[in-house]
mmCIF file of C-alpha atoms and ligand atoms in Angstrom:
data_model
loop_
_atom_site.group_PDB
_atom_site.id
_atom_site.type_symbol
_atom_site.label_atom_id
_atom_site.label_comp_id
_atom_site.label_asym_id
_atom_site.label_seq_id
_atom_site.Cartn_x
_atom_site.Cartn_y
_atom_site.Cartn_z
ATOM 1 C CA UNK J 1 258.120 -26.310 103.107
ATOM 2 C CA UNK J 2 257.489 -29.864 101.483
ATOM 3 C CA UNK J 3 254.557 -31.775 102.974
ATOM 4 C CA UNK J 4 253.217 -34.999 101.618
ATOM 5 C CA UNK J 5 249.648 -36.102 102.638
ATOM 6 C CA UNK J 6 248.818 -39.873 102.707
ATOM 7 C CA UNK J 7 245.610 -40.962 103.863
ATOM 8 C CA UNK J 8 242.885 -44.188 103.890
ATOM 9 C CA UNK J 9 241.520 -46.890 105.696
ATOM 10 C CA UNK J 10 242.584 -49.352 108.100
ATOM 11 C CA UNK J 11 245.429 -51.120 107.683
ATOM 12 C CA UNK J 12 246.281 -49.709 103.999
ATOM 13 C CA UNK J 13 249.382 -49.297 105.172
ATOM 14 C CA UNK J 14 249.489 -45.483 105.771
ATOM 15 C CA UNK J 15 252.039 -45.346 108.566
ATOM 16 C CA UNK J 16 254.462 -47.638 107.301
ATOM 17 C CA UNK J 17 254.462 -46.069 103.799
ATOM 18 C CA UNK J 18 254.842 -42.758 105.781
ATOM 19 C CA UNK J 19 257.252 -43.518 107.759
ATOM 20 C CA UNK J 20 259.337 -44.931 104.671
ATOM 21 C CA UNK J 21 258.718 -41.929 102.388
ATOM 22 C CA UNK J 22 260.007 -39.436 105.412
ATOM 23 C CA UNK J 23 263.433 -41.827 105.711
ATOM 24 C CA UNK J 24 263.929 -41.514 101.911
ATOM 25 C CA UNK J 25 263.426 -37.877 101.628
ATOM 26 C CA UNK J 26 264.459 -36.935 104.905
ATOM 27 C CA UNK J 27 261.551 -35.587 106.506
ATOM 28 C CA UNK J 28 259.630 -36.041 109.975
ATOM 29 C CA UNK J 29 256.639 -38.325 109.991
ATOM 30 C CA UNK J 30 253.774 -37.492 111.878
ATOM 31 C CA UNK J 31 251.646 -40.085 112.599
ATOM 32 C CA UNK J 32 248.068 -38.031 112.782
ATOM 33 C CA UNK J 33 246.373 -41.372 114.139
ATOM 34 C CA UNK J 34 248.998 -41.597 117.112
ATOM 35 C CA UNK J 35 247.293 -38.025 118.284
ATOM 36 C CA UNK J 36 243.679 -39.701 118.336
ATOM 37 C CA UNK J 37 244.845 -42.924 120.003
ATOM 38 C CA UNK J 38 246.781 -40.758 122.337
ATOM 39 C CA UNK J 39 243.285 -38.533 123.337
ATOM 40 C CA UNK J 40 241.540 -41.860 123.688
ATOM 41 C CA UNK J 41 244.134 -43.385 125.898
ATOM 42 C CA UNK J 42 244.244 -39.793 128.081
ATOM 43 C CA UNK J 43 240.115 -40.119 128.533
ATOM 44 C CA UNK J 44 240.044 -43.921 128.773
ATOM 45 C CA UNK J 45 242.564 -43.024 132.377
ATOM 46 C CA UNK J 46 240.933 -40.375 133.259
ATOM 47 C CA UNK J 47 237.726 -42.370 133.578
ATOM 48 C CA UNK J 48 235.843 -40.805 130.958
ATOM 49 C CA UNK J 49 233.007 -42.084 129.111
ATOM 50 C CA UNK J 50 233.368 -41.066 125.679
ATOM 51 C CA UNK J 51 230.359 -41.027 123.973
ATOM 52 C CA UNK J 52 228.609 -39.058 127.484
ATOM 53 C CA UNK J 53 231.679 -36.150 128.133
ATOM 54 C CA UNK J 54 230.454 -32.526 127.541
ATOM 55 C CA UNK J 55 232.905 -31.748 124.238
ATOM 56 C CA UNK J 56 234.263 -29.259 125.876
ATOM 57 C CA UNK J 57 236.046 -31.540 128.291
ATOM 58 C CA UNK J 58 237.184 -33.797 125.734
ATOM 59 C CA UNK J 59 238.541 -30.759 123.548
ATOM 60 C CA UNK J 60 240.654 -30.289 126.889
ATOM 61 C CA UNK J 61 241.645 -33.539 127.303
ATOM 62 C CA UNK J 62 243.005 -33.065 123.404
ATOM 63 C CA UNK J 63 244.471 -30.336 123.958
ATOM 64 C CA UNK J 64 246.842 -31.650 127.581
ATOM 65 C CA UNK J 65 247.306 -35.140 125.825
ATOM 66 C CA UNK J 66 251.057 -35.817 125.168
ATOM 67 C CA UNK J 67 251.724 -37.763 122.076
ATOM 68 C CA UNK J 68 254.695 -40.604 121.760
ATOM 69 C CA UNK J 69 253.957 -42.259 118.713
ATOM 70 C CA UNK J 70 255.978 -45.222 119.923
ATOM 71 C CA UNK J 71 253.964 -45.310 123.063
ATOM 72 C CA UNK J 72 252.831 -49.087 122.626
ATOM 73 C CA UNK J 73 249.675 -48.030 124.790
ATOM 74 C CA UNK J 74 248.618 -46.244 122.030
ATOM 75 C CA UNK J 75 247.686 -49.607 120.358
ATOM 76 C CA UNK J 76 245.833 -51.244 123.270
ATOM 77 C CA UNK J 77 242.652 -52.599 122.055
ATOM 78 C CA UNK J 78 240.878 -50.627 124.680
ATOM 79 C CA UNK J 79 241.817 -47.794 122.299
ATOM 80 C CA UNK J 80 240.778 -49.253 119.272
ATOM 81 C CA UNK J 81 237.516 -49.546 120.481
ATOM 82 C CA UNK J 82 237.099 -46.009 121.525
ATOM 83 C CA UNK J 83 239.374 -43.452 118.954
ATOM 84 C CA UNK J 84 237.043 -43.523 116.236
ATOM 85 C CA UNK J 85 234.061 -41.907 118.944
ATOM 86 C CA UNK J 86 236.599 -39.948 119.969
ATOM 87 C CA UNK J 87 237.663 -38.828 116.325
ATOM 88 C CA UNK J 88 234.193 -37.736 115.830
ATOM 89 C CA UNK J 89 234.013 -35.126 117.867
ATOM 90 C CA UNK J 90 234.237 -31.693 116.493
ATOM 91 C CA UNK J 91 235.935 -30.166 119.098
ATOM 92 C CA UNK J 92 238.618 -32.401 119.568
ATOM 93 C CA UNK J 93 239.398 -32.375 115.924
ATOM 94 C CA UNK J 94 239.706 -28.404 115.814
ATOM 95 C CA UNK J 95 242.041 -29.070 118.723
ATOM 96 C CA UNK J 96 244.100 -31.918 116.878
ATOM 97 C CA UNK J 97 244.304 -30.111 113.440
ATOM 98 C CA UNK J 98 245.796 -27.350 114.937
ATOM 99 C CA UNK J 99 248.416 -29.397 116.830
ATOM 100 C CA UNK J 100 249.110 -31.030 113.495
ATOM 101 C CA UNK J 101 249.676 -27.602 111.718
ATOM 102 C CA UNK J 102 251.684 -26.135 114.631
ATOM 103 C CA UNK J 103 254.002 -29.402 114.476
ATOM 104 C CA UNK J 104 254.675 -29.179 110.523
ATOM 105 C CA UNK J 105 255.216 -25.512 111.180
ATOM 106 C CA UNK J 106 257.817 -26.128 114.008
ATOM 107 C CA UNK J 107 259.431 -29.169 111.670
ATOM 108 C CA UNK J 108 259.893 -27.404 108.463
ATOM 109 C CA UNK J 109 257.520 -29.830 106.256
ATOM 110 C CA UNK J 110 256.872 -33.723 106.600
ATOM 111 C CA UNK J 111 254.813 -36.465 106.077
ATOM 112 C CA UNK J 112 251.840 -36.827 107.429
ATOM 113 C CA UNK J 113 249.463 -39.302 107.505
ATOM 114 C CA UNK J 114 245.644 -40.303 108.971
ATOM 115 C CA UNK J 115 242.321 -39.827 107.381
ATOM 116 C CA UNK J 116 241.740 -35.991 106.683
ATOM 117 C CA UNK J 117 244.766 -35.052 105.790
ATOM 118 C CA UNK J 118 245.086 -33.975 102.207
ATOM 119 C CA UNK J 119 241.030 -32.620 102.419
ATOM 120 C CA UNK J 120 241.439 -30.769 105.913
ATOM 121 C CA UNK J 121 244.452 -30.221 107.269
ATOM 122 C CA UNK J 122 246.927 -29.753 104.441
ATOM 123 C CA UNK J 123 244.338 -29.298 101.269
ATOM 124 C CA UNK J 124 247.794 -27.929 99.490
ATOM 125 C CA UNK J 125 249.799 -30.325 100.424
ATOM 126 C CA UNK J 126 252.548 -30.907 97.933
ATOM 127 C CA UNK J 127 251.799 -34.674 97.002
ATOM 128 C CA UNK J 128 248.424 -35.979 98.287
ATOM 129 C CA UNK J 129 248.109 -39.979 98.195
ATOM 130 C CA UNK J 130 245.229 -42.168 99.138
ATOM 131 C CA UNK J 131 246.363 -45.869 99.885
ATOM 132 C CA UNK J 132 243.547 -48.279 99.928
ATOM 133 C CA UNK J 133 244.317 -52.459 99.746
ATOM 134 C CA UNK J 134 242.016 -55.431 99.600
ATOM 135 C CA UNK J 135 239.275 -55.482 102.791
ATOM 136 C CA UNK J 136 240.862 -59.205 103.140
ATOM 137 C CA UNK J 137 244.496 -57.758 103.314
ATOM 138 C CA UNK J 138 243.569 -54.610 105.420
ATOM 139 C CA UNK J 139 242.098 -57.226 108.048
ATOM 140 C CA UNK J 140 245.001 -59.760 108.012
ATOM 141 C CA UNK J 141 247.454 -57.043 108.362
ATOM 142 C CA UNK J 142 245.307 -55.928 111.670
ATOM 143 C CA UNK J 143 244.539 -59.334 112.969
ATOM 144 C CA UNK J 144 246.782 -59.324 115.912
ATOM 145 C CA UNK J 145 245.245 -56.267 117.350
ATOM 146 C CA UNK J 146 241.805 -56.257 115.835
ATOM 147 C CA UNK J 147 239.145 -58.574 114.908
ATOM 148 C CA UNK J 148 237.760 -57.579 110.723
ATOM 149 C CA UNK J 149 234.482 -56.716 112.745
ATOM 150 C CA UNK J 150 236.166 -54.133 114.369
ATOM 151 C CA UNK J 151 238.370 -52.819 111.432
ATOM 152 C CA UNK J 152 234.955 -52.696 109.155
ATOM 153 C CA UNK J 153 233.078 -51.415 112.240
ATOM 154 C CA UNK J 154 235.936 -48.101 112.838
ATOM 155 C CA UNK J 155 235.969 -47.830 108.950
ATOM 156 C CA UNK J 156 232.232 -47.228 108.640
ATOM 157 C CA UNK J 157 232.685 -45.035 111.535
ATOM 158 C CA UNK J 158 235.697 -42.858 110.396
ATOM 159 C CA UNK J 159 233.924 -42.928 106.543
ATOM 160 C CA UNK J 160 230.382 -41.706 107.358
ATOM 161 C CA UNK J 161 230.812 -39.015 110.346
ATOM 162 C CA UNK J 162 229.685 -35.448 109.901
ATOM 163 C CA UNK J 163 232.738 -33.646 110.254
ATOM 164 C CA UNK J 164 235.957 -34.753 108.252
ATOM 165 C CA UNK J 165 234.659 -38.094 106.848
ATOM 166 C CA UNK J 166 237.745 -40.311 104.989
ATOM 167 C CA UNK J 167 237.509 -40.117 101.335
ATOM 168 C CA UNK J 168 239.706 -39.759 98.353
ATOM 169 C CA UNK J 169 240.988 -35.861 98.365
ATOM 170 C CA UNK J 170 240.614 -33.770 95.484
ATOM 171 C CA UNK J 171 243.903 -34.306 93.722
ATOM 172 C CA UNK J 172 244.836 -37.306 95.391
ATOM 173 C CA UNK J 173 246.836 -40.301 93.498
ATOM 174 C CA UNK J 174 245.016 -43.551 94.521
ATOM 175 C CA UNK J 175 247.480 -46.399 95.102
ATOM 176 C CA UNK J 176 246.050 -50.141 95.672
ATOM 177 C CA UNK J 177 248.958 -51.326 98.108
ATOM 178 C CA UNK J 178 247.325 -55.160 98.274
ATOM 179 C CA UNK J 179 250.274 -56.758 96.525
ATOM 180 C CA UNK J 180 253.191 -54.442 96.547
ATOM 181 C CA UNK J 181 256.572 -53.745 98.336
ATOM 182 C CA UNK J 182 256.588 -50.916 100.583
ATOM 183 C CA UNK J 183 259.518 -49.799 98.437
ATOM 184 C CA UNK J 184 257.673 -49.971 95.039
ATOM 185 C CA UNK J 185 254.849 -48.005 96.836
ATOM 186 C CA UNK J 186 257.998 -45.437 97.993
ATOM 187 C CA UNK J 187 258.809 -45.469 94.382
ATOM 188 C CA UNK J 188 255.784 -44.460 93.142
ATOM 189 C CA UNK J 189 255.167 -41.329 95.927
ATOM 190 C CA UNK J 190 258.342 -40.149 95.269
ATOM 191 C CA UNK J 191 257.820 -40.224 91.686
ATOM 192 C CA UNK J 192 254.747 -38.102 92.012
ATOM 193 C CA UNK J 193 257.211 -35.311 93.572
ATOM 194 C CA UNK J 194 259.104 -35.388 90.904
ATOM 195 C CA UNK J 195 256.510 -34.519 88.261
ATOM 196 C CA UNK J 196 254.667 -31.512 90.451
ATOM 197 C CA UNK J 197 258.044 -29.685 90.838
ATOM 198 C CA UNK J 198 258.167 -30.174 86.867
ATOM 199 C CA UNK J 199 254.744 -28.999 86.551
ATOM 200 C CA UNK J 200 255.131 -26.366 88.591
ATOM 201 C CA UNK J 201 258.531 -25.047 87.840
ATOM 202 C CA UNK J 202 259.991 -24.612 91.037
ATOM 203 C CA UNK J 203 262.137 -25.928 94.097
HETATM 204 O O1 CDP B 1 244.771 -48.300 112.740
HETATM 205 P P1 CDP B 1 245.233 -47.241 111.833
HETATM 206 O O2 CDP B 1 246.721 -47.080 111.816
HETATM 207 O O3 CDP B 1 244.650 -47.251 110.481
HETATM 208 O O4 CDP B 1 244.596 -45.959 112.481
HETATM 209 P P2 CDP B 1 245.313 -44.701 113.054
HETATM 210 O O5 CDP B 1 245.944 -43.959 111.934
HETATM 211 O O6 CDP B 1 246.134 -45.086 114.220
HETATM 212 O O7 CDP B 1 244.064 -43.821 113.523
HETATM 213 C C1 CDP B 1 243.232 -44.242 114.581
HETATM 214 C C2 CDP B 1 241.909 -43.534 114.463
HETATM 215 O O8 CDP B 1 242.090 -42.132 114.625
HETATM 216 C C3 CDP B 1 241.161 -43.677 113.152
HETATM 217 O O9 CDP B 1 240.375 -44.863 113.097
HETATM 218 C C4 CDP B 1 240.297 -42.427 113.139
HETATM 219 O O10 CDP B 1 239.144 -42.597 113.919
HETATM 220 C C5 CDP B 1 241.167 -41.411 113.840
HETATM 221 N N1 CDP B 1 241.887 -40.505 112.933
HETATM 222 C C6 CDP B 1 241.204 -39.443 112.391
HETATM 223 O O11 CDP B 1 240.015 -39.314 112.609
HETATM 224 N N2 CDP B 1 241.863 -38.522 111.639
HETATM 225 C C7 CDP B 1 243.166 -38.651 111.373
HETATM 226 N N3 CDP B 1 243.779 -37.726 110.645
HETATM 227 C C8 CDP B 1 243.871 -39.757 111.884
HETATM 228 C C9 CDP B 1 243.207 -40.675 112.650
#
C-alpha cells in the first residue's frame, strides 16, 4: 500500500500538489482539511458554539459529519474562521485520524494531505513532503477567501496547539513551492519515490 504524506501551511499549495501527484500515479487524494472544514460546517448548522461544546459532542458531530471534498460550503468563510478551534480539539482529532486511516485502508494507499499527516497519522508513510512558499505568496493565493490576518491568525493557531501542532516531520523533504510549476513540484515528489524503492529494495 503506497501512501504519500504532504503537509504545511496555508496556501502552500498542499491540495493542489496532492491532487496532481494522485492523477500522475494513480492514486485517491484525500483531502484531510476537507474533513475539518466539513466538522466545522456540521457544528456551525447545528448551532454550536465551538469554543463552549462539551468535546464529547463535538467528537460526535466528527464522527456523523459527511465529507464531499467538492462541497463548495466547505470553503465558506464562516468556516475559515472556525476549523482551526475546531482542529484543536483532541477528541475530534482521534475521531478524524481514524476516519483518515479507515479511508486509506478501504482505498488501497493514496495521497494525503493536511497538517499532521506524515508526524500522526501516517508516520511511515512512503514519501513524506512538507510544502511551505513565501508568507506573501501563501496570502495572495488565499486572498479571495481570506484576508493575510486570517491566514497568519489560523497558521499560528494550527502551529502552536497542544495536540498535533504543524511542523516539518521527521523525514520529510522540504519543498519551497513560491516560484514553481505545480508540475516541477510533481516532478520532484515523484522523484523522491523513486529513490526510497531504490533504497529500500522493494516494490
Ligand atoms: O486552507 P487550507 O487548504 O490550507 O486548509 P485545509 O487543508 O482546508 O485545512 C483547514 C484546517 O483544518 C486547517 O487550518 C487546520 O486547522 C485543520 N487541519 C488539521 O488540523 N489537520 C489536518 N490534517 C488538516 C487540516
Amino acid at each position: 500500500m503506497l501512501v504519500i504524506a504532504i503537509d504545511g501551511p496555508v496556501g502552500s499549495g498542499k491540495s493542489t500538489v496532492a491532487e496532481a501527484v494522485a492523477a500522475r500515479l494513480e492514486l485517491e487524494h484525500l483531502d484531510s482539511g476537507a474533513m475539518y472544514r466539513a466538522v466545522a460546517l456540521a457544528a456551525l448548522r447545528r448551532g454550536l458554539d465551538v469554543e463552549q461544546a462539551p468535546p464529547s459532542q463535538m467528537a460526535e458531530v466528527a464522527g456523523d459529519a459527511i465529507v464531499d471534498q467538492d462541497d463548495p460550503d466547505l470553503r465558506m468563510p464562516a468556516v475559515g474562521q472556525v476549523v482551526s478551534i475546531v482542529a484543536a480539539v483532541p477528541a475530534v482529532r482521534a475521531v478524524l485520524v481514524q476516519r483518515q486511516r479507515d479511508w486509506i485502508a478501504a482505498h488501497g494507499g493514496g495521497v494525503v494531505d493536511g497538517r499532521d499527516i506524515g508526524t500522526v497519522v501516517f508516520p511511515d508513510a512512503d514519501v513524506k513532503v512538507y510544502l511551505t512558499a513565501s508568507e506573501d505568496e501563501r496570502a495572495r493565493r488565499r486572498e479571495r477567501d481570506e484576508t493575510a490576518a486570517d491566514v497568519a491568525r489560523r497558521d499560528r493557531l494550527d502551529s502552536t496547539r497542544a495536540v498535533s501542532p504543524l511542523v516539518v516531520a521527521e523525514g520529510a523533504v522540504v519543498i519551497d513551492t513560491t516560484s514553481r510549476t505545480v508540475d516541477d513540484i510533481v516532478d520532484e515528489i515523484v522523484g523522491l519515490l523513486g529513490s526510497t524503492e531504490r533504497q529500500s529494495g522493494h516494490r
